[in-house]
Amino acid sequence: MKRAATLSALACLLAVTSAAPSAPAPSPGPSASRDASINAASARKGHASLLDTVPERGLLRVCTTGDYRPFTHLDPEKGTYSGVDIDMARDLATSLEAKPKYVETTWAKLVDDLSSGKCDIAVGGVSITLPRARDVYFSEPTREDGKTPIVRCEDKDKYQTLQQIDRPGTTVIVNPGGTNEQFARDNIKQATIKLHPENTTIFEEIVEGRADVMMTDASETRYQAKIHPELCSVHPDEPFTFSEKAYALPRGDEQFKEYVDQFVHLATHDGTYEKYEDEWMK
């Protein structure tokens, strides 16, 4: 009987406990709510997309080297930029209700300048590479390209292959800090590598006989052969490598990247990019 009484008492206790109203959870005080709002606003401000800030600012800051025709060229006397990608950057700025502001950079500093916030986009024949892609985003590609030689026309048959180029007595000239130098150092072991800091005058070095070969993107060799009749592009339709050119963008800004991707996609399919390129190449 004692056991039955004990069980009955426990049942009553459980019934009373379950029927009792639970205490409401404490609501955050005014201070906690205010702090949460401030933190949310700060987070939004700290991660604002360039898709919003560029139109608000009215300026699209464009990093470019100005030394790589037909994509980017700085006129030293006028201080103005021109080129295929300069035209594209202008159109991109216009689409964002902004004006382009060109920020001078070098190939060695291009990625760092973009990553540090000195500019919003980097243009001018920028090749997509995996090392660069660790620090910046790349837009949808604008064109395919690849490294190929440009030489004096009388030497065109002499420098068809890397084996023919990489021989003692041959001088391979490169501009420092970019993919041209990297390609030369990866493939040239016996020929002499000569650094020339001015990419705008580097081709005259070949014309004047102070260098024999430059290996650069096929698009550039075609253009330089056009303006230097003494020079010939070697098999530009079958370059040594495959690469793509695109626009470099700040890493992490997904909204801005999506917008630039759409801008490039449209321009490369509606004839806009081709029109700008034809103005330089034909």
mmCIF file of C-alpha atoms in Angstrom:
data_model
loop_
_atom_site.group_PDB
_atom_site.id
_atom_site.type_symbol
_atom_site.label_atom_id
_atom_site.label_comp_id
_atom_site.label_asym_id
_atom_site.label_seq_id
_atom_site.Cartn_x
_atom_site.Cartn_y
_atom_site.Cartn_z
ATOM 1 C CA MET A 1 0.000 0.000 0.000
ATOM 2 C CA LYS A 2 2.899 2.365 0.758
ATOM 3 C CA ARG A 3 4.250 1.785 -2.770
ATOM 4 C CA ALA A 4 0.883 2.595 -4.314
ATOM 5 C CA ALA A 5 0.613 5.782 -2.275
ATOM 6 C CA THR A 6 4.086 6.872 -3.359
ATOM 7 C CA LEU A 7 3.318 6.322 -7.058
ATOM 8 C CA SER A 8 0.067 8.227 -6.712
ATOM 9 C CA ALA A 9 1.889 11.203 -5.149
ATOM 10 C CA LEU A 10 4.462 11.281 -7.944
ATOM 11 C CA ALA A 11 1.737 11.248 -10.591
ATOM 12 C CA CYS A 12 0.031 14.206 -8.970
ATOM 13 C CA LEU A 13 3.303 16.136 -8.781
ATOM 14 C CA LEU A 14 4.020 15.562 -12.477
ATOM 15 C CA ALA A 15 0.515 16.672 -13.443
ATOM 16 C CA VAL A 16 0.841 19.888 -11.485
ATOM 17 C CA THR A 17 4.298 20.635 -12.910
ATOM 18 C CA SER A 18 3.245 20.117 -16.537
ATOM 19 C CA ALA A 19 0.183 22.290 -16.088
ATOM 20 C CA ALA A 20 2.131 25.213 -14.616
ATOM 21 C CA PRO A 21 2.763 28.063 -17.129
ATOM 22 C CA SER A 22 6.387 28.351 -18.290
ATOM 23 C CA ALA A 23 8.258 31.580 -17.578
ATOM 24 C CA PRO A 24 8.687 33.766 -20.700
ATOM 25 C CA ALA A 25 12.202 34.137 -22.091
ATOM 26 C CA PRO A 26 13.731 37.474 -21.173
ATOM 27 C CA SER A 27 13.502 39.943 -24.044
ATOM 28 C CA PRO A 28 16.614 41.844 -25.039
ATOM 29 C CA GLY A 29 16.861 45.224 -23.427
ATOM 30 C CA PRO A 30 17.056 48.489 -25.360
ATOM 31 C CA SER A 31 20.860 48.430 -25.253
ATOM 32 C CA ALA A 32 21.113 44.940 -26.803
ATOM 33 C CA SER A 33 18.676 45.812 -29.608
ATOM 34 C CA ARG A 34 20.560 49.015 -30.394
ATOM 35 C CA ASP A 35 23.897 47.176 -30.492
ATOM 36 C CA ALA A 36 22.450 44.575 -32.870
ATOM 37 C CA SER A 37 21.188 47.295 -35.228
ATOM 38 C CA ILE A 38 24.532 49.079 -35.173
ATOM 39 C CA ASN A 39 26.399 45.841 -35.887
ATOM 40 C CA ALA A 40 24.076 44.998 -38.813
ATOM 41 C CA ALA A 41 24.475 48.483 -40.284
ATOM 42 C CA SER A 42 28.246 48.290 -39.899
ATOM 43 C CA ALA A 43 28.303 44.903 -41.594
ATOM 44 C CA ARG A 44 26.303 46.223 -44.536
ATOM 45 C CA LYS A 45 28.513 49.276 -44.827
ATOM 46 C CA GLY A 46 31.715 47.237 -44.561
ATOM 47 C CA HIS A 47 30.623 44.843 -47.300
ATOM 48 C CA ALA A 48 28.917 47.239 -49.692
ATOM 49 C CA SER A 49 29.257 46.104 -53.276
ATOM 50 C CA LEU A 50 30.949 48.245 -55.908
ATOM 51 C CA LEU A 51 27.746 47.708 -57.851
ATOM 52 C CA ASP A 52 26.260 50.260 -55.432
ATOM 53 C CA THR A 53 29.244 52.406 -54.459
ATOM 54 C CA VAL A 54 30.437 53.149 -58.012
ATOM 55 C CA PRO A 55 27.142 54.808 -59.044
ATOM 56 C CA GLU A 56 27.017 56.649 -55.701
ATOM 57 C CA ARG A 57 30.579 57.886 -56.180
ATOM 58 C CA GLY A 58 30.093 58.641 -59.860
ATOM 59 C CA LEU A 59 33.547 57.260 -60.655
ATOM 60 C CA LEU A 60 34.851 53.883 -61.766
ATOM 61 C CA ARG A 61 38.514 53.683 -60.806
ATOM 62 C CA VAL A 62 40.362 51.692 -63.473
ATOM 63 C CA CYS A 63 43.895 50.367 -62.941
ATOM 64 C CA THR A 64 45.793 50.025 -66.230
ATOM 65 C CA THR A 65 49.448 49.936 -67.283
ATOM 66 C CA GLY A 66 49.075 52.071 -70.413
ATOM 67 C CA ASP A 67 51.894 50.174 -72.148
ATOM 68 C CA TYR A 68 50.187 47.307 -73.915
ATOM 69 C CA ARG A 69 48.655 48.200 -77.252
ATOM 70 C CA PRO A 70 46.124 47.405 -78.624
ATOM 71 C CA PHE A 71 44.529 47.005 -75.189
ATOM 72 C CA THR A 72 45.836 50.018 -73.275
ATOM 73 C CA HIS A 73 48.054 52.931 -74.296
ATOM 74 C CA LEU A 74 48.969 56.097 -72.431
ATOM 75 C CA ASP A 75 49.855 59.072 -74.622
ATOM 76 C CA PRO A 76 52.808 60.606 -72.734
ATOM 77 C CA GLU A 77 52.218 64.067 -74.179
ATOM 78 C CA LYS A 78 48.454 64.302 -73.785
ATOM 79 C CA GLY A 79 48.209 62.113 -70.700
ATOM 80 C CA THR A 80 45.205 60.312 -72.177
ATOM 81 C CA TYR A 81 44.506 56.593 -72.438
ATOM 82 C CA SER A 82 43.260 54.674 -75.450
ATOM 83 C CA GLY A 83 42.835 51.049 -76.460
ATOM 84 C CA VAL A 84 40.331 48.232 -76.727
ATOM 85 C CA ASP A 85 39.979 47.769 -72.979
ATOM 86 C CA ILE A 86 39.982 51.508 -72.350
ATOM 87 C CA ASP A 87 36.908 51.765 -74.586
ATOM 88 C CA MET A 88 35.334 48.849 -72.744
ATOM 89 C CA ALA A 89 36.062 50.424 -69.344
ATOM 90 C CA ARG A 90 34.433 53.646 -70.505
ATOM 91 C CA ASP A 91 31.320 51.733 -71.554
ATOM 92 C CA LEU A 92 31.258 49.857 -68.243
ATOM 93 C CA ALA A 93 31.456 53.129 -66.323
ATOM 94 C CA THR A 94 28.659 54.621 -68.427
ATOM 95 C CA SER A 95 26.461 51.602 -67.714
ATOM 96 C CA LEU A 96 26.953 52.315 -64.006
ATOM 97 C CA GLU A 97 26.125 56.017 -64.410
ATOM 98 C CA ALA A 98 29.732 56.896 -63.665
ATOM 99 C CA LYS A 99 32.849 58.195 -65.363
ATOM 100 C CA PRO A 100 36.126 56.272 -65.679
ATOM 101 C CA LYS A 101 39.141 57.428 -63.698
ATOM 102 C CA TYR A 102 42.317 55.737 -64.879
ATOM 103 C CA VAL A 103 44.853 54.789 -62.230
ATOM 104 C CA GLU A 104 48.402 54.187 -63.442
ATOM 105 C CA THR A 105 49.947 50.890 -62.406
ATOM 106 C CA THR A 106 52.612 48.397 -63.536
ATOM 107 C CA TRP A 107 52.439 44.714 -64.311
ATOM 108 C CA ALA A 108 54.370 43.943 -61.135
ATOM 109 C CA LYS A 109 51.976 45.981 -58.967
ATOM 110 C CA LEU A 110 48.661 45.467 -60.775
ATOM 111 C CA VAL A 111 47.268 42.753 -58.486
ATOM 112 C CA ASP A 112 48.440 44.493 -55.300
ATOM 113 C CA ASP A 113 46.983 47.839 -56.385
ATOM 114 C CA LEU A 114 43.618 46.229 -57.072
ATOM 115 C CA SER A 115 43.621 44.166 -53.882
ATOM 116 C CA SER A 116 44.533 47.173 -51.734
ATOM 117 C CA GLY A 117 41.591 49.196 -53.035
ATOM 118 C CA LYS A 118 43.419 51.698 -55.223
ATOM 119 C CA CYS A 119 41.024 50.840 -58.039
ATOM 120 C CA ASP A 120 37.784 48.989 -58.692
ATOM 121 C CA ILE A 121 38.853 47.028 -61.779
ATOM 122 C CA ALA A 122 42.071 46.320 -63.676
ATOM 123 C CA VAL A 123 42.058 46.228 -67.482
ATOM 124 C CA GLY A 124 44.444 46.261 -70.399
ATOM 125 C CA GLY A 125 45.223 42.830 -71.801
ATOM 126 C CA VAL A 126 45.325 41.137 -68.396
ATOM 127 C CA SER A 127 45.881 37.387 -68.725
ATOM 128 C CA ILE A 128 44.101 34.969 -66.415
ATOM 129 C CA THR A 129 46.627 33.042 -64.337
ATOM 130 C CA LEU A 130 46.189 30.799 -61.307
ATOM 131 C CA PRO A 131 48.596 32.829 -59.121
ATOM 132 C CA ARG A 132 46.623 35.992 -59.881
ATOM 133 C CA ALA A 133 43.343 34.163 -59.316
ATOM 134 C CA ARG A 134 44.374 33.506 -55.713
ATOM 135 C CA ASP A 135 44.196 37.237 -55.013
ATOM 136 C CA VAL A 136 41.601 38.632 -57.415
ATOM 137 C CA TYR A 137 38.504 37.587 -59.302
ATOM 138 C CA PHE A 138 38.449 37.477 -63.089
ATOM 139 C CA SER A 139 35.521 38.413 -65.261
ATOM 140 C CA GLU A 140 34.221 36.312 -68.097
ATOM 141 C CA PRO A 141 37.043 36.200 -70.697
ATOM 142 C CA THR A 142 37.147 38.779 -73.471
ATOM 143 C CA ARG A 143 39.313 36.736 -75.872
ATOM 144 C CA GLU A 144 41.653 33.758 -76.220
ATOM 145 C CA ASP A 145 45.385 34.301 -76.625
ATOM 146 C CA GLY A 146 48.787 32.690 -76.135
ATOM 147 C CA LYS A 147 52.522 33.343 -76.187
ATOM 148 C CA THR A 148 54.198 33.448 -79.588
ATOM 149 C CA PRO A 149 57.430 35.017 -80.923
ATOM 150 C CA ILE A 150 57.865 38.301 -82.750
ATOM 151 C CA VAL A 151 61.171 38.704 -84.614
ATOM 152 C CA ARG A 152 62.795 40.583 -87.476
ATOM 153 C CA CYS A 153 61.167 39.331 -90.656
ATOM 154 C CA GLU A 154 64.444 37.998 -92.055
ATOM 155 C CA ASP A 155 64.677 35.736 -88.971
ATOM 156 C CA LYS A 156 61.142 34.402 -89.157
ATOM 157 C CA ASP A 157 62.164 30.873 -90.220
ATOM 158 C CA LYS A 158 65.009 30.864 -87.714
ATOM 159 C CA TYR A 159 62.856 31.144 -84.578
ATOM 160 C CA GLN A 160 59.870 28.878 -85.114
ATOM 161 C CA THR A 161 60.202 26.707 -82.011
ATOM 162 C CA LEU A 162 61.311 27.088 -78.422
ATOM 163 C CA GLN A 163 64.259 24.827 -79.200
ATOM 164 C CA GLN A 164 65.366 27.145 -81.982
ATOM 165 C CA ILE A 165 64.981 30.175 -79.721
ATOM 166 C CA ASP A 166 66.661 28.734 -76.632
ATOM 167 C CA ARG A 167 70.227 28.627 -77.956
ATOM 168 C CA PRO A 168 73.412 30.393 -76.905
ATOM 169 C CA GLY A 169 73.823 33.637 -78.836
ATOM 170 C CA THR A 170 70.097 34.431 -78.960
ATOM 171 C CA THR A 171 68.819 37.394 -76.955
ATOM 172 C CA VAL A 172 65.244 37.145 -75.723
ATOM 173 C CA ILE A 173 63.874 40.470 -74.545
ATOM 174 C CA VAL A 174 61.016 40.768 -72.032
ATOM 175 C CA ASN A 175 59.188 43.398 -70.045
ATOM 176 C CA PRO A 176 59.464 42.727 -66.304
ATOM 177 C CA GLY A 177 56.787 41.699 -63.862
ATOM 178 C CA GLY A 178 54.193 40.019 -66.067
ATOM 179 C CA THR A 179 53.424 36.757 -67.794
ATOM 180 C CA ASN A 180 55.956 37.436 -70.568
ATOM 181 C CA GLU A 181 58.843 37.380 -68.122
ATOM 182 C CA GLN A 182 57.467 34.325 -66.352
ATOM 183 C CA PHE A 183 57.108 32.417 -69.623
ATOM 184 C CA ALA A 184 60.652 33.324 -70.687
ATOM 185 C CA ARG A 185 62.167 32.264 -67.365
ATOM 186 C CA ASP A 186 60.238 28.988 -67.422
ATOM 187 C CA ASN A 187 61.415 28.080 -70.925
ATOM 188 C CA ILE A 188 64.688 29.855 -71.683
ATOM 189 C CA LYS A 189 67.768 28.218 -70.165
ATOM 190 C CA GLN A 190 70.572 28.771 -72.720
ATOM 191 C CA ALA A 191 69.663 31.976 -74.556
ATOM 192 C CA THR A 192 70.155 35.343 -72.872
ATOM 193 C CA ILE A 193 67.147 36.977 -71.221
ATOM 194 C CA LYS A 194 67.266 40.762 -71.426
ATOM 195 C CA LEU A 195 64.885 42.850 -69.311
ATOM 196 C CA HIS A 196 63.603 46.054 -70.844
ATOM 197 C CA PRO A 197 61.521 48.216 -68.487
ATOM 198 C CA GLU A 198 59.660 50.187 -71.161
ATOM 199 C CA ASN A 199 57.110 48.015 -72.915
ATOM 200 C CA THR A 200 56.282 50.878 -75.269
ATOM 201 C CA THR A 201 59.805 50.860 -76.756
ATOM 202 C CA ILE A 202 60.718 47.212 -76.386
ATOM 203 C CA PHE A 203 59.995 46.315 -80.008
ATOM 204 C CA GLU A 204 62.434 48.936 -81.290
ATOM 205 C CA GLU A 205 65.139 46.916 -79.523
ATOM 206 C CA ILE A 206 64.444 44.047 -81.906
ATOM 207 C CA VAL A 207 64.241 46.342 -84.926
ATOM 208 C CA GLU A 208 67.642 47.860 -84.046
ATOM 209 C CA GLY A 209 69.255 44.452 -83.507
ATOM 210 C CA ARG A 210 69.817 44.812 -79.752
ATOM 211 C CA ALA A 211 67.569 41.785 -79.200
ATOM 212 C CA ASP A 212 66.400 38.906 -81.388
ATOM 213 C CA VAL A 213 63.089 37.653 -80.047
ATOM 214 C CA MET A 214 60.228 38.687 -77.830
ATOM 215 C CA MET A 215 57.606 36.153 -76.803
ATOM 216 C CA THR A 216 54.332 37.816 -75.953
ATOM 217 C CA ASP A 217 50.634 37.391 -76.606
ATOM 218 C CA ALA A 218 49.698 36.702 -80.215
ATOM 219 C CA SER A 219 47.340 39.675 -80.232
ATOM 220 C CA GLU A 220 50.191 42.017 -79.371
ATOM 221 C CA THR A 221 52.540 40.480 -81.953
ATOM 222 C CA ARG A 222 49.926 41.028 -84.657
ATOM 223 C CA TYR A 223 49.509 44.666 -83.713
ATOM 224 C CA GLN A 224 53.235 45.374 -83.382
ATOM 225 C CA ALA A 225 53.959 43.719 -86.742
ATOM 226 C CA LYS A 226 51.336 46.007 -88.239
ATOM 227 C CA ILE A 227 53.033 49.188 -86.984
ATOM 228 C CA HIS A 228 56.611 47.883 -87.430
ATOM 229 C CA PRO A 229 56.993 46.552 -90.994
ATOM 230 C CA GLU A 230 60.441 45.194 -90.083
ATOM 231 C CA LEU A 231 58.890 42.758 -87.599
ATOM 232 C CA CYS A 232 56.907 39.574 -88.208
ATOM 233 C CA SER A 233 54.651 37.632 -85.885
ATOM 234 C CA VAL A 234 55.583 33.939 -85.832
ATOM 235 C CA HIS A 235 52.597 31.531 -86.127
ATOM 236 C CA PRO A 236 50.138 33.712 -84.118
ATOM 237 C CA ASP A 237 47.338 31.273 -84.967
ATOM 238 C CA GLU A 238 49.245 28.470 -83.233
ATOM 239 C CA PRO A 239 50.879 30.013 -80.149
ATOM 240 C CA PHE A 240 53.041 28.088 -77.712
ATOM 241 C CA THR A 241 50.462 28.397 -74.944
ATOM 242 C CA PHE A 242 46.758 28.845 -74.329
ATOM 243 C CA SER A 243 45.526 31.772 -72.273
ATOM 244 C CA GLU A 244 42.525 34.028 -71.912
ATOM 245 C CA LYS A 245 42.256 37.718 -71.236
ATOM 246 C CA ALA A 246 39.756 39.201 -68.831
ATOM 247 C CA TYR A 247 39.242 42.006 -66.354
ATOM 248 C CA ALA A 248 40.562 41.653 -62.813
ATOM 249 C CA LEU A 249 38.093 42.431 -60.027
ATOM 250 C CA PRO A 250 38.272 42.669 -56.224
ATOM 251 C CA ARG A 251 38.053 39.302 -54.583
ATOM 252 C CA GLY A 252 34.863 38.726 -52.598
ATOM 253 C CA ASP A 253 32.540 41.177 -54.356
ATOM 254 C CA GLU A 254 30.163 38.664 -55.929
ATOM 255 C CA GLN A 255 27.528 41.188 -57.029
ATOM 256 C CA PHE A 256 29.997 43.367 -58.884
ATOM 257 C CA LYS A 257 31.583 40.328 -60.542
ATOM 258 C CA GLU A 258 28.194 39.084 -61.748
ATOM 259 C CA TYR A 259 27.438 42.490 -63.246
ATOM 260 C CA VAL A 260 30.804 42.755 -65.025
ATOM 261 C CA ASP A 261 30.401 39.185 -66.285
ATOM 262 C CA GLN A 262 27.087 40.130 -67.874
ATOM 263 C CA PHE A 263 28.583 43.315 -69.320
ATOM 264 C CA VAL A 264 31.458 41.382 -70.922
ATOM 265 C CA HIS A 265 29.172 38.601 -72.138
ATOM 266 C CA LEU A 266 26.945 41.059 -73.949
ATOM 267 C CA ALA A 267 29.834 43.085 -75.395
ATOM 268 C CA THR A 268 31.577 39.998 -76.757
ATOM 269 C CA HIS A 269 28.387 38.689 -78.363
ATOM 270 C CA ASP A 270 26.751 41.825 -79.755
ATOM 271 C CA GLY A 271 29.782 42.988 -81.759
ATOM 272 C CA THR A 272 30.904 45.763 -79.380
ATOM 273 C CA TYR A 273 34.219 44.211 -78.371
ATOM 274 C CA GLU A 274 34.952 43.071 -81.925
ATOM 275 C CA LYS A 275 34.318 46.599 -83.218
ATOM 276 C CA TYR A 276 36.803 48.106 -80.746
ATOM 277 C CA GLU A 277 39.403 45.466 -81.556
ATOM 278 C CA ASP A 278 38.999 45.945 -85.316
ATOM 279 C CA GLU A 279 39.681 49.669 -84.925
ATOM 280 C CA TRP A 280 43.187 48.758 -83.752
ATOM 281 C CA MET A 281 43.952 45.548 -85.591
ATOM 282 C CA LYS A 282 42.769 46.336 -89.130
#
